Every structure is written in structure tokens, then in C-alpha cells.
Tab-separated table of C-alpha atoms in Angstrom:
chain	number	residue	atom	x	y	z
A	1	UNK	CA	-7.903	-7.502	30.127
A	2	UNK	CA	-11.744	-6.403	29.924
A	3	UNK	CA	-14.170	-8.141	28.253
A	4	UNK	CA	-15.628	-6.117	25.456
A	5	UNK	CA	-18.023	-7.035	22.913
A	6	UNK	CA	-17.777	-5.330	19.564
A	7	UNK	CA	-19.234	-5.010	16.265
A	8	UNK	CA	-16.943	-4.345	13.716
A	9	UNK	CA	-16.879	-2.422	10.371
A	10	UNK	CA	-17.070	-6.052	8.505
A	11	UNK	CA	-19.919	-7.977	10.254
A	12	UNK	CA	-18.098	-9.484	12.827
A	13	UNK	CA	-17.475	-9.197	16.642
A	14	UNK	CA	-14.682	-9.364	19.312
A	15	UNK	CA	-14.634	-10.186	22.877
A	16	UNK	CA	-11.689	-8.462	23.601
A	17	UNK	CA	-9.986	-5.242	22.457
A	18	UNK	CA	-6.054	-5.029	20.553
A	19	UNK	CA	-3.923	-3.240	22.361
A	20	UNK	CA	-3.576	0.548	20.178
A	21	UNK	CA	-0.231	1.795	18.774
A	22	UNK	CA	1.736	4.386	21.214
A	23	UNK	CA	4.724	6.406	21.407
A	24	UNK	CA	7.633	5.117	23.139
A	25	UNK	CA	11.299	3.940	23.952
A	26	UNK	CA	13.398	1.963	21.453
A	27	UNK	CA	14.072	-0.249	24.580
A	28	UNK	CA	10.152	-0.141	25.336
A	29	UNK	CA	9.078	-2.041	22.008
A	30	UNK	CA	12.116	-4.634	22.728
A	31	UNK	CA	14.226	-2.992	19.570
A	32	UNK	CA	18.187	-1.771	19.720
A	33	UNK	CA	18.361	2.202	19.958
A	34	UNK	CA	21.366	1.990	18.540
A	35	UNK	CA	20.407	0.241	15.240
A	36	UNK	CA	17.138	2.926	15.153
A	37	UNK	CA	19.554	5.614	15.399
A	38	UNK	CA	21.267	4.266	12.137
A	39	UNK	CA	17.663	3.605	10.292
A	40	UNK	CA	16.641	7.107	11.134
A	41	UNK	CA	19.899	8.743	9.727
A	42	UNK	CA	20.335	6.442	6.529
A	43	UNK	CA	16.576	7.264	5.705
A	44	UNK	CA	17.100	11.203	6.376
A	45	UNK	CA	20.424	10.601	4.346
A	46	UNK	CA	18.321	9.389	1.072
A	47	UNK	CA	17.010	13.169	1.010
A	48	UNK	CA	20.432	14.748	0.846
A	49	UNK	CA	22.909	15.077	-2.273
A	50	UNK	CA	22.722	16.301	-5.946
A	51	UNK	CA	20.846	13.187	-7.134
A	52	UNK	CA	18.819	12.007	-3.473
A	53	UNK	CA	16.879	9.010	-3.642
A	54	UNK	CA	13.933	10.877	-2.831
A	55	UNK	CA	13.095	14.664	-2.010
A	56	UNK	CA	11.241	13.718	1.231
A	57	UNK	CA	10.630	10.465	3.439
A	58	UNK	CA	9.105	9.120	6.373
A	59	UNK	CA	9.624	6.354	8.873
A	60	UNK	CA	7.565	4.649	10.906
A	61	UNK	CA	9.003	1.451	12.798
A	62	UNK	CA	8.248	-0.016	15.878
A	63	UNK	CA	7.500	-3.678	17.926
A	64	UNK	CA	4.303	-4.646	19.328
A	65	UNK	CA	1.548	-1.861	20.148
A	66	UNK	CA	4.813	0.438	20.516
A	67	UNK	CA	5.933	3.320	17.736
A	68	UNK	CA	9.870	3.576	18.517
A	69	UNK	CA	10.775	5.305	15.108
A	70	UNK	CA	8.654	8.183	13.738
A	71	UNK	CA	10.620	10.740	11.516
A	72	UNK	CA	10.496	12.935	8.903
A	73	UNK	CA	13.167	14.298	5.900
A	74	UNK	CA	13.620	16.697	3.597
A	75	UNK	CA	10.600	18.104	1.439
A	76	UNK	CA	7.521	17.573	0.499
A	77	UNK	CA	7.072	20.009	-2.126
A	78	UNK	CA	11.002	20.789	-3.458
A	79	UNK	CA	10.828	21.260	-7.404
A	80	UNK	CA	8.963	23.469	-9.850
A	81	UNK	CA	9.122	21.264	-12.755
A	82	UNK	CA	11.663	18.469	-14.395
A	83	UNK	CA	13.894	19.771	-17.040
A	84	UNK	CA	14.678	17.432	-19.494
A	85	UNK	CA	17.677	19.202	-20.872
A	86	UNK	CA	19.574	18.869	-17.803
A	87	UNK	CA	17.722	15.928	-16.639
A	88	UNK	CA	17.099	17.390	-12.895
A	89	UNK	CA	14.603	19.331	-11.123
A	90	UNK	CA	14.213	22.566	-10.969
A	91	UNK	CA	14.104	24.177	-7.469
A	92	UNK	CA	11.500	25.648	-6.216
A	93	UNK	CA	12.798	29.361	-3.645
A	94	UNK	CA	13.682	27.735	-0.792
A	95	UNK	CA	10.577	29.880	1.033
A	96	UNK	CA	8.425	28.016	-1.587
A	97	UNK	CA	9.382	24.485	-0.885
A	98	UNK	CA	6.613	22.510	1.510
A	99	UNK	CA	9.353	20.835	4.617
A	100	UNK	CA	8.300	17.166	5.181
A	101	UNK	CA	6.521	16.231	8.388
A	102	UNK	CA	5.371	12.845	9.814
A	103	UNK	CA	1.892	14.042	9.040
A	104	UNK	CA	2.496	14.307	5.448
A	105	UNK	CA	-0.397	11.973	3.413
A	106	UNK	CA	1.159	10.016	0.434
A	107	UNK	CA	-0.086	8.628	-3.116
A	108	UNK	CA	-0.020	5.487	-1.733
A	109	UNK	CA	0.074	3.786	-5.341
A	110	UNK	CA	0.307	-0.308	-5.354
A	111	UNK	CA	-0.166	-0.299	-1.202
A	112	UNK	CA	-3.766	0.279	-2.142
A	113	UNK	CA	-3.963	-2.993	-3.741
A	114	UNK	CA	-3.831	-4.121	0.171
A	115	UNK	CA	-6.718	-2.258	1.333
A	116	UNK	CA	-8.211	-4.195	-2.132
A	117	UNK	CA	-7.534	-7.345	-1.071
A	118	UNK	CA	-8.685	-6.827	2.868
A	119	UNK	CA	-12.155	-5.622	1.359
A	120	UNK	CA	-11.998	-8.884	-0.814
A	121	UNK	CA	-11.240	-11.373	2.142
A	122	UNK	CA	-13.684	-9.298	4.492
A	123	UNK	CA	-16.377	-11.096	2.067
A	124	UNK	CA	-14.559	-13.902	1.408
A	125	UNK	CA	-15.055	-14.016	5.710
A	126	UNK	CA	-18.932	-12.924	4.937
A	127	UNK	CA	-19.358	-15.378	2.541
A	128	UNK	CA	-20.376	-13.519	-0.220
A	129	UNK	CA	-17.491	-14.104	-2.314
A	130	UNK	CA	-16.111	-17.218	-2.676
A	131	UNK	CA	-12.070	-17.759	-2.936
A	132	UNK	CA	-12.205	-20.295	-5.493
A	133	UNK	CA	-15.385	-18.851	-7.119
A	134	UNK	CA	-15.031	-17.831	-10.948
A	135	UNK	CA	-14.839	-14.141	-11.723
A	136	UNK	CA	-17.687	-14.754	-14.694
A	137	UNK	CA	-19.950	-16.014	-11.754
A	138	UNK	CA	-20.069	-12.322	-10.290
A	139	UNK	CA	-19.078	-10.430	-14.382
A	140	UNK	CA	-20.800	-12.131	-16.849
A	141	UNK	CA	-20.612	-9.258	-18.974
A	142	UNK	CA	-16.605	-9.723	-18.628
A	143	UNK	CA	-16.316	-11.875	-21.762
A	144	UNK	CA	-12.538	-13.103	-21.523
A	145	UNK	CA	-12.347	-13.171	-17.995
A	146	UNK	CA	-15.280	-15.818	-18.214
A	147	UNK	CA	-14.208	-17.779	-20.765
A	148	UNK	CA	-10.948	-18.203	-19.751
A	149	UNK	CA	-12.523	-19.399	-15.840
A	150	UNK	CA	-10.112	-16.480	-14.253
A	151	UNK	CA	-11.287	-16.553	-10.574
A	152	UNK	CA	-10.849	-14.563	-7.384
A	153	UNK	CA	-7.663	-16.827	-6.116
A	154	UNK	CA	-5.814	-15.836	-9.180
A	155	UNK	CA	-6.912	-12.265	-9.250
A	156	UNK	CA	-5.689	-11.684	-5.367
A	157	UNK	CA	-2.052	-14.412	-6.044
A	158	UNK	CA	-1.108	-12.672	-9.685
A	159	UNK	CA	-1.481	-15.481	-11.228
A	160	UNK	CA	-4.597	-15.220	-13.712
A	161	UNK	CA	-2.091	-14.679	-16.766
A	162	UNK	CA	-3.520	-10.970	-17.332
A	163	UNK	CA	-1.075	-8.756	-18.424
A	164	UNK	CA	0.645	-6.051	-16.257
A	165	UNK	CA	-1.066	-3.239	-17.361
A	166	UNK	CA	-3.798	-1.550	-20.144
A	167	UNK	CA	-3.640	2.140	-21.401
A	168	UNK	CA	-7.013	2.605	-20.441
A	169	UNK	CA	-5.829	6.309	-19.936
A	170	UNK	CA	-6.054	6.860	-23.921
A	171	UNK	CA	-9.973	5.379	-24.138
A	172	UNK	CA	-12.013	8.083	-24.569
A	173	UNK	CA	-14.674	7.655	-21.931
A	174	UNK	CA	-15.639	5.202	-18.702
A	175	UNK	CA	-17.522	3.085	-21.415
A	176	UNK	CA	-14.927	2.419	-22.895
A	177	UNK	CA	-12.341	1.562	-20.963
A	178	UNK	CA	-14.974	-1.062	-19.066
A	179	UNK	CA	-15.850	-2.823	-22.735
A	180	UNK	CA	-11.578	-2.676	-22.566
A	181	UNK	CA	-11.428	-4.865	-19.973
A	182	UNK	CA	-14.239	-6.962	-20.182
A	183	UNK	CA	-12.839	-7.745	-23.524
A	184	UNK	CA	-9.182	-8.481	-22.462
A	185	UNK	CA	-7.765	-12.047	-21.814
A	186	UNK	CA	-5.266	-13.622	-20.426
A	187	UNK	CA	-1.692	-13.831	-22.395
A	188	UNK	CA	0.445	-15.306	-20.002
A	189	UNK	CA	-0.012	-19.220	-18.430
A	190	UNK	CA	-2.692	-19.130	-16.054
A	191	UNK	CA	-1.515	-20.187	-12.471
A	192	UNK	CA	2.049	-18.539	-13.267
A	193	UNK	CA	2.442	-15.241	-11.107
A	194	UNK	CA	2.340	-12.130	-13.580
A	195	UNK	CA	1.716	-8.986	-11.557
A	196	UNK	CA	-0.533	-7.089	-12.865
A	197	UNK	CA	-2.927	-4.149	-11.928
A	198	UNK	CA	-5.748	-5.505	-14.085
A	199	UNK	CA	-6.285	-8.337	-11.374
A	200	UNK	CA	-7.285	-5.683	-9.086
A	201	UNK	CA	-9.310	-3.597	-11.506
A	202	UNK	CA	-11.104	-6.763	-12.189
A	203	UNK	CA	-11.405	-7.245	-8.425
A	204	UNK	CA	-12.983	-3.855	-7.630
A	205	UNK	CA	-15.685	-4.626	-10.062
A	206	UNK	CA	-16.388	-7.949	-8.592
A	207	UNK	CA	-16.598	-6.533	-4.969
A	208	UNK	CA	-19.007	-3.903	-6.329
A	209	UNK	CA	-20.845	-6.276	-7.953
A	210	UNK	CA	-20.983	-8.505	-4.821
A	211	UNK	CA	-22.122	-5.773	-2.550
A	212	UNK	CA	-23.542	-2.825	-4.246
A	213	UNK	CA	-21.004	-0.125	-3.178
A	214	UNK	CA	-18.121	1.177	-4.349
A	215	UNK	CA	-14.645	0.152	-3.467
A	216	UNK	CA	-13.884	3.927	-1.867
A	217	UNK	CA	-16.687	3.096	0.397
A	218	UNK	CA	-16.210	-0.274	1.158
A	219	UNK	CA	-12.583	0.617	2.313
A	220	UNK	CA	-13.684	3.567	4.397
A	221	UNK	CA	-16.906	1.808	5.782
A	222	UNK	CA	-14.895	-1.715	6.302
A	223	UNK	CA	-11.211	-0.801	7.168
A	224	UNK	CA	-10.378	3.325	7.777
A	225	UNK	CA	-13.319	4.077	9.289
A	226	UNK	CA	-13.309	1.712	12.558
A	227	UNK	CA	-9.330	1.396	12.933
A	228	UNK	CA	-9.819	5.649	13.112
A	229	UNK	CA	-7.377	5.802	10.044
A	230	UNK	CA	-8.852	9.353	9.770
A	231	UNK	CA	-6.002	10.412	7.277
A	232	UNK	CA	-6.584	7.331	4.609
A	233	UNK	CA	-8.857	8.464	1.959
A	234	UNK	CA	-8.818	7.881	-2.143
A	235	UNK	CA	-8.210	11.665	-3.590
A	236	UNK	CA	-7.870	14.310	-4.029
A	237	UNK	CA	-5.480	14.741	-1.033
A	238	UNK	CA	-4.120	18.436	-1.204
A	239	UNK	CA	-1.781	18.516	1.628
A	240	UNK	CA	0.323	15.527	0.099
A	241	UNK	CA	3.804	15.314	-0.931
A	242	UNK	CA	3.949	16.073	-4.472
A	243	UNK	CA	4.896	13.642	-6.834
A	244	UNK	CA	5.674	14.000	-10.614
A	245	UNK	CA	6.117	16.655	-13.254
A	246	UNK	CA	4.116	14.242	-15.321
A	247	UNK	CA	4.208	14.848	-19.025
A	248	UNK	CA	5.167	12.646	-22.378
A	249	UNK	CA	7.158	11.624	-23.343
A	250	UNK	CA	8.473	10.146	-19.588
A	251	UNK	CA	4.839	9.882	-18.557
A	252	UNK	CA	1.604	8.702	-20.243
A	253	UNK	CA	0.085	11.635	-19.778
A	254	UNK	CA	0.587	15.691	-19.992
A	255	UNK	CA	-0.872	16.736	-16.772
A	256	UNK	CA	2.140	18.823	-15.115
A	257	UNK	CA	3.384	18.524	-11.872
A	258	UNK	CA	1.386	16.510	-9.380
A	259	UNK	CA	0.461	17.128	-5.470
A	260	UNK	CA	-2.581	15.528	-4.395
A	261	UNK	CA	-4.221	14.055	-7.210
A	262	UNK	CA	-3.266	10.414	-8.325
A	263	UNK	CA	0.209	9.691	-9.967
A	264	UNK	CA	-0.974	6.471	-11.837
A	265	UNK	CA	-2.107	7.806	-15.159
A	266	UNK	CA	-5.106	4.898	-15.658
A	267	UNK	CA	-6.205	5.442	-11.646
A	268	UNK	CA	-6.415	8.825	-13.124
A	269	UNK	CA	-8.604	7.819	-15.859
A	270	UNK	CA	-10.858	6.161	-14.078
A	271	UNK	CA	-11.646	9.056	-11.550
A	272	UNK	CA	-9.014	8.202	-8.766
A	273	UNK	CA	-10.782	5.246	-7.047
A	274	UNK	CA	-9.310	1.952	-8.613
A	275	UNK	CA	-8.540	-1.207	-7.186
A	276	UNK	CA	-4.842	-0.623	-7.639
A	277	UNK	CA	-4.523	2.902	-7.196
A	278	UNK	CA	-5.876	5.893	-5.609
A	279	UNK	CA	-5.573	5.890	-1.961
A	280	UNK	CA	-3.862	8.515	0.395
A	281	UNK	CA	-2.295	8.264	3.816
A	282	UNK	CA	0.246	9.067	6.409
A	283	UNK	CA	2.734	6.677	7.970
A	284	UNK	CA	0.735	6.751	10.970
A	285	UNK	CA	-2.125	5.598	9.907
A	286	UNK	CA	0.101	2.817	7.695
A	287	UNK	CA	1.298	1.953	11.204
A	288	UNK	CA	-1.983	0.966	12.375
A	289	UNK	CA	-2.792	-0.891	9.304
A	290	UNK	CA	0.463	-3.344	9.940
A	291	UNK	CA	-0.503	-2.989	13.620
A	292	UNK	CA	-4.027	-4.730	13.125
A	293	UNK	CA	-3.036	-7.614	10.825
A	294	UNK	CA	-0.413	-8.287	13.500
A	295	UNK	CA	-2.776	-8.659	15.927
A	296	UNK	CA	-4.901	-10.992	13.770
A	297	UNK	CA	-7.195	-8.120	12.361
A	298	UNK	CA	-8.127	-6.258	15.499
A	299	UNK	CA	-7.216	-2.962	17.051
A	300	UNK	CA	-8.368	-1.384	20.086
A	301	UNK	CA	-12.002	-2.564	19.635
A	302	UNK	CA	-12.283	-2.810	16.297
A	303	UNK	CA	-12.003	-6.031	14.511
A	304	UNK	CA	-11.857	-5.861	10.525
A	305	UNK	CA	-10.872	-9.356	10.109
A	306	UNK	CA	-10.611	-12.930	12.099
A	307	UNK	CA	-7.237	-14.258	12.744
A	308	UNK	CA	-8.036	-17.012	10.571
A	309	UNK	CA	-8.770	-15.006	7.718
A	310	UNK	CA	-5.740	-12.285	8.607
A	311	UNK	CA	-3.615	-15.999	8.196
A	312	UNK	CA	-5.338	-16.579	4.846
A	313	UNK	CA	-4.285	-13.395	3.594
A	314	UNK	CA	-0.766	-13.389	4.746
A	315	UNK	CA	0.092	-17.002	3.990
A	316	UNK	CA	2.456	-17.515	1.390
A	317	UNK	CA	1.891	-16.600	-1.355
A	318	UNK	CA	-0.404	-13.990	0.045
A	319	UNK	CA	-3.391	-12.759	-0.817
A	320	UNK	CA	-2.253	-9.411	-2.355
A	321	UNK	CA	0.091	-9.010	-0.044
A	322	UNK	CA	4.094	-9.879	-0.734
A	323	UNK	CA	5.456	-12.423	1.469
A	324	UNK	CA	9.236	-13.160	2.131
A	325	UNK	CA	10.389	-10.636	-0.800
A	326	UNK	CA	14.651	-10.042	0.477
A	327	UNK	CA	14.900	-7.151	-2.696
A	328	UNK	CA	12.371	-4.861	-0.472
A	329	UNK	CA	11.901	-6.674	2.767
A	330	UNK	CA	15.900	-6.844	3.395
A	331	UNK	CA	16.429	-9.193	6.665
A	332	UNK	CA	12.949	-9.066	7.518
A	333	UNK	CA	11.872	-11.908	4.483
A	334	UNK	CA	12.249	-15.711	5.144
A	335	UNK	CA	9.584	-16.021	8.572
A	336	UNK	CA	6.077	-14.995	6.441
A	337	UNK	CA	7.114	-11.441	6.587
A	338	UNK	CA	3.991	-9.629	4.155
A	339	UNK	CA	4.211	-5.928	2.587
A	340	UNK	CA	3.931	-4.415	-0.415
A	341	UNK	CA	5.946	-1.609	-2.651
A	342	UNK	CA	4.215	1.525	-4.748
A	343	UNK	CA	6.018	3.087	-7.899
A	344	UNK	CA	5.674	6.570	-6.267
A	345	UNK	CA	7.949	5.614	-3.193
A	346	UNK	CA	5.974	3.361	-0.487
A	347	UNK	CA	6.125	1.052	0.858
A	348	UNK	CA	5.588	-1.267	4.557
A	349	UNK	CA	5.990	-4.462	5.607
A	350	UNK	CA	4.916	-6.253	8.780
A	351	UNK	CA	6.614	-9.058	10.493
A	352	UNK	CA	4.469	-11.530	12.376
A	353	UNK	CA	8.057	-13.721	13.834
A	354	UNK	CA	9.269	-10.596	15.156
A	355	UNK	CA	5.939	-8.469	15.934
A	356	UNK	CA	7.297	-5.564	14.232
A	357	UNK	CA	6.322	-2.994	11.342
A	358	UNK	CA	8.351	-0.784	9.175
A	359	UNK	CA	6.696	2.045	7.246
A	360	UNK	CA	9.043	3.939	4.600
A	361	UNK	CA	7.322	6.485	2.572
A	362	UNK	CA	9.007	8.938	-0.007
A	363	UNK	CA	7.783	11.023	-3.066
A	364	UNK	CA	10.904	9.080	-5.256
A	365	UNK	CA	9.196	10.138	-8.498
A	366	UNK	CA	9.213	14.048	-7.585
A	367	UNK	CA	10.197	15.546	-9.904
A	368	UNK	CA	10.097	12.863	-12.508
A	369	UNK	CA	10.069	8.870	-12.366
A	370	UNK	CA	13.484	7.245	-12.782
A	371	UNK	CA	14.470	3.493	-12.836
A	372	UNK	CA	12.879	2.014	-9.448
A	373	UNK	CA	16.074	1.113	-7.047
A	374	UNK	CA	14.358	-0.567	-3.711
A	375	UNK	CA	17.701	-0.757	-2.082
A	376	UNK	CA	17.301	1.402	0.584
A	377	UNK	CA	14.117	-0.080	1.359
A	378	UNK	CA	15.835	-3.521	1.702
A	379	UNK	CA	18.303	-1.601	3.813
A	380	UNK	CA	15.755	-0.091	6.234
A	381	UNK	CA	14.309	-3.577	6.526
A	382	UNK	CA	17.429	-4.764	8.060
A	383	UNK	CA	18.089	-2.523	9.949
A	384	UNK	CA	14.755	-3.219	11.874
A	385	UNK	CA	15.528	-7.120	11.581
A	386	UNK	CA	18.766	-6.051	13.741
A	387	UNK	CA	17.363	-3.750	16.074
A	388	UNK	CA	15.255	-6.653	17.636
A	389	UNK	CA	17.106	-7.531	20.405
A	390	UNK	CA	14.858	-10.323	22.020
A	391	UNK	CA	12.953	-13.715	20.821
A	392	UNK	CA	9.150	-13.739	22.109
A	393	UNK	CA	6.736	-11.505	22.206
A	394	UNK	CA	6.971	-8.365	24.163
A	395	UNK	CA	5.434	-7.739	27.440
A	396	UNK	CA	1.789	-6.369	27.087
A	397	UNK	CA	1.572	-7.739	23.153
A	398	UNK	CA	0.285	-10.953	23.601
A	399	UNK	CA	-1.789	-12.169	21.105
A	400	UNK	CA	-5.195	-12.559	21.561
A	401	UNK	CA	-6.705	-15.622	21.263
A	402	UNK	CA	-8.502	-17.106	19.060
């Protein structure tokens, strides 16, 4: 392989390149066609029916630098509205419905909590953050979060005993919704996980703080921007697959139905860039995200992260990410297998023992959000973890090394 020297997006440099992501043969990426044949039609089959799991979805699986699953189902754009009398949708003309195609960008939801966390451990790598470091070092103005010594481990592990969630969607202006959370302390037992999107609110602020730009620029300066994920963006997004007929007393807000503006009501609030919230994409683009932390934070030329710090992030319990979770990584969890869920239908998870990625997307909450049932993501999962027919890495996906 050539020798190539490389500055990346965060600071760093790389002597040689990642192999990039490329279409190919079930048999080519060392997977079972057979199994891929079932994962495409169970995932297509989640469209179908009176009730379907979702009104659209996409796939994206593959082994290595190879893509052997990329399909798309159903619509991405099927209902006018949610009718609460009947508790369904109602259909759009079928001339007026938007067909889903791999291409399709996505609310991403909770998977932007990842691109969070990368940003985090990029300056973490920089050292201009420090792991263990205490959140009132960077936010003195963040009252609680100081005097309870919440740091930047237990913002990025869950475990700084903030609760799930504020309605910062009801303050009545960016003022005060910051005095909100600078005000708001822990309830739960610090060092016991409690997920919860304040820890990444909280970490936006202190990566802002840290290096003087915002989080949607420190994501596409230090992550979309040199791994060419040209389609990953915070919103609006107007070519996405809608999402929800959003209005109370279901939602938290009256805002009708959504397509390409932010599902999550307090990402909403707070102008569509938030640390857990926001972001757009395709599956594609997803792909190369799993693709790069597999090969220990580089692709093609670009490096976003050292292997070391691509293991820091990925050991258990992960930094942001969700390691070895069976109830949506199926047969993939139990080997360090890391990924992460949305509420609007997302989800991915990449598998370092096996080399392989799966990338399920689907607009679950169009036209309105029900009770979340990850079983078919579980189910896609192990389908993959079957279709990989051979222990080892592939031929051509070495790891580079360190």
C-alpha cells in the first residue's frame, strides 16, 4: 500500500490511507447471500400491512471496505396527517406519496449523540478537554453541574445522574432555557447510568466553550467534511423522509406534520443544532461513519481519530456509543459490538469481531409516534451475525497499523 501523509480534519496525520467503502458481492465482503436475501426481504416486509412497522426503510450492511446490502422500501412521504379518531394515518393520493430511495436523508435523532461524542474525544485526542476533567472547569456559569463535580466521563457514559430529559421547548426564549440548565442538578446517583439527553446538551456547551465554534461546525469541519459525508448536515433537510404529524396532545408540540425539520421538540427549541439532536443523513454516508471507526478512525486518507482513541470510545461502556446491547444489536452484541438507536427510526451498529456494519433507517414515527418496538432491529442484527460465513478478516481489510 502507498505511503501517504495526511492531515486530517482533527489535527492529526496518517501515513497510510483506509481502504473506502464499495459496491459489491455478498460473497465479496465474506457474508452468506442467502442470509442477505432474508435481511433485505424482512426489512422491505416492515413497510407492508395495515399497521407496518414503518412507512419507509433503508439498509445498508456490508463486511470490510465492501457494501453487500443497499436497499430501499416503501415511502418516504405516505400520510397526510394522523387521525386520532381512527388512530391511523391518513393517505396521502398515491401520485402524492414521495417512494423511498437509498438516497433518502433521515432525522437522525439520538445517532447524533455519536457525532457528539467523536467531536468530544477528537479534543479529548487534542488535549483540550480532559476525560476526567470537571464540567464546572470549562461552565462555571453552570451552577449545579459544578457543584455537584459532574464531569466529561459521566456526561459521554450516562452516568452523571441528570435526568432524561427537560421541556426546554415551553421556555420562552434561548435565555432561558440556558439559565434552565445551568440551574438543573443531578436527581439520580451519580456514577449509575441514566440516559439522558441533557448529558449531551451539557456536552455541546462544553465543546463550544473549549474551542470557540459551534457543535454544527465542529462536526462538519472535524468528521463530514474530510470522510466526504456530503449528505450529513444538522437541518433543515427538505428532501428527507417525513416524520410526524406532531401535535398535543401525542407530541409536545403543535407543529403539524414534519419532513425536514427536526422531530425532537427541545432540538427544535433550540434552533436544530443540539448535542443530541439535529443531524441529517443517508445510510450511505452512515456506512462510512461505521466504516471509519472500524478501521480505527481513518478512511481513504482521512483520519478523524487514532486507533487508540477510536478504542477509547468504543470500549465498554462506550463513550456515547452502546456496546453489546442484544434488544437492538440482536446476535451482533457480546464481542464490543457499538451503535446507537434514535426515537424517529435509526439506528447502526458496527462490529469490530466480525468487521461488519449494519445501517437500518426508517421514518417509524410517520405519521405519529407509537410505543418504540426495536425488534426488528434486533432481527436485522442477526441476520448479519449469520450471514458471516468466515473467522478473520477479509482479504484487502487488514487493519492498519498502529
Amino acid at each position: 500500500m502507498p505511503s501517504l501523509e495526511h492531515t486530517c480534519g482533527c489535527g492529526g496525520s496518517r501515513e497510510l490511507s483506509a481502504p473506502r467503502l464499495r459496491g459489491d458481492t455478498a460473497e465479496r465482503a465474506g457474508l452468506d447471500p442467502g442470509e442477505l436475501r432474508h435481511l433485505v426481504q424482512e426489512v422491505a416486509d416492515l413497510t407492508t400491512g395495515e399497521h407496518p412497522w414503518a412507512a419507509g426503510t433503508v439498509v445498508v450492511a456490508g463486511r470490510g471496505p465492501v457494501i453487500a446490502v443497499e436497499e430501499a422500501a416503501g415511502w418516504a412521504v405516505r400520510y397526510a396527517r394522523y387521525d386520532p379518531e381512527t388512530d391511523a394515518g391518513v393517505e396521502l393520493p398515491e401520485q402524492e406519496r414521495v417512494p423511498m430511495t437509498v438516497g433518502t436523508p433521515f432525522d437522525l435523532a439520538s445517532l447524533t449523540k455519536l457525532f457528539t461524542s467523536v467531536a468530544a474525544v477528537q479534543q479529548i485526542e487534542r488535549g483540550t478537554l480532559g476525560i476526567d476533567a470537571r464540567v464546572g472547569a470549562y461552565l462555571p456559569e453552570f451552577r449545579a453541574a459544578t457543584r455537584h463535580g459532574i464531569t466529561v466521563r459521566e456526561l459521554l457514559t450516562h452516568t452523571s445522574g441528570l435526568r432524561p430529559e427537560l421541556p426546554l421547548y415551553d421556555c420562552a426564549d434561548d435565555a432561558e432555557r440556558r439559565a434552565v440548565l445551568q440551574a438543573e442538578a443531578p436527581i439520580g446517583v451519580p456514577g449509575t447510568y441514566t440516559y439522558s439527553d441533557l448529558n449531551m446538551l451539557l456536552l455541546q456547551y462544553v465543546l463550544e466553550r473549549v474551542t470557540g465554534r459551534t457543535l454544527d461546525v465542529l462536526v462538519h469541519d472535524g468528521i463530514t467534511r474530510p470522510l466526504g459525508m456530503t449528505s450529513t448536515d444538522f437541518g433543515p433537510c427538505p428532501g428527507a423522509a417525513a416524520t410526524e404529524d406532531q401535535r398535543r396532545p401525542w407530541a409536545k408540540a403543535d407543529r403539524g406534520m414534519l419532513r425536514g425539520v427536526v422531530h425532537d421538540e427541545n432540538a427544535w427549541a433550540l434552533g436544530g443544532v443540539a448535542g443530541h439532536a439535529g443531524l441529517f443523513s443517508t445510510a450511505r454516508d452512515l456506512a462510512v461513519f461505521c466504516r471509519t471507526l472500524l478501521a480505527g478512525g481513518s478512511y481513504g486518507t482521512a483520519r478523524i481519530l487514532g486507533p487508540d482513541f477510536v478504542e477509547l470510545l468504543l470500549t465498554p461502556p462506550g463513550l456515547g456509543f452502546a456496546v453489546d446491547q442484544p434488544w437492538f444489536m440482536g446476535e451482533l452484541a457480546g464481542r464490543g459490538a457499538a451503535g446507537h438507536t434514535g426515537f424517529t427510526g435509526t439506528s447502526l451498529v458496527l462490529d469490530p469481531a466480525t468487521d461488519t456494519f449494519l445501517v437500518l433507517l426508517a421514518n417509524t414515527v410517520h405519521p405519529v409516534r407509537r410505543h418504540p418496538d426495536s425488534g426488528p432491529r434486533a432481527a436485522a442484527a442477526t441476520r448479519l451475525a449469520q450471514a458471516v460465513r468466515r473467522v478473520g478478516p477479509v482479504p484487502g481489510t487488514e487493519r492498519i497499523p498502529r
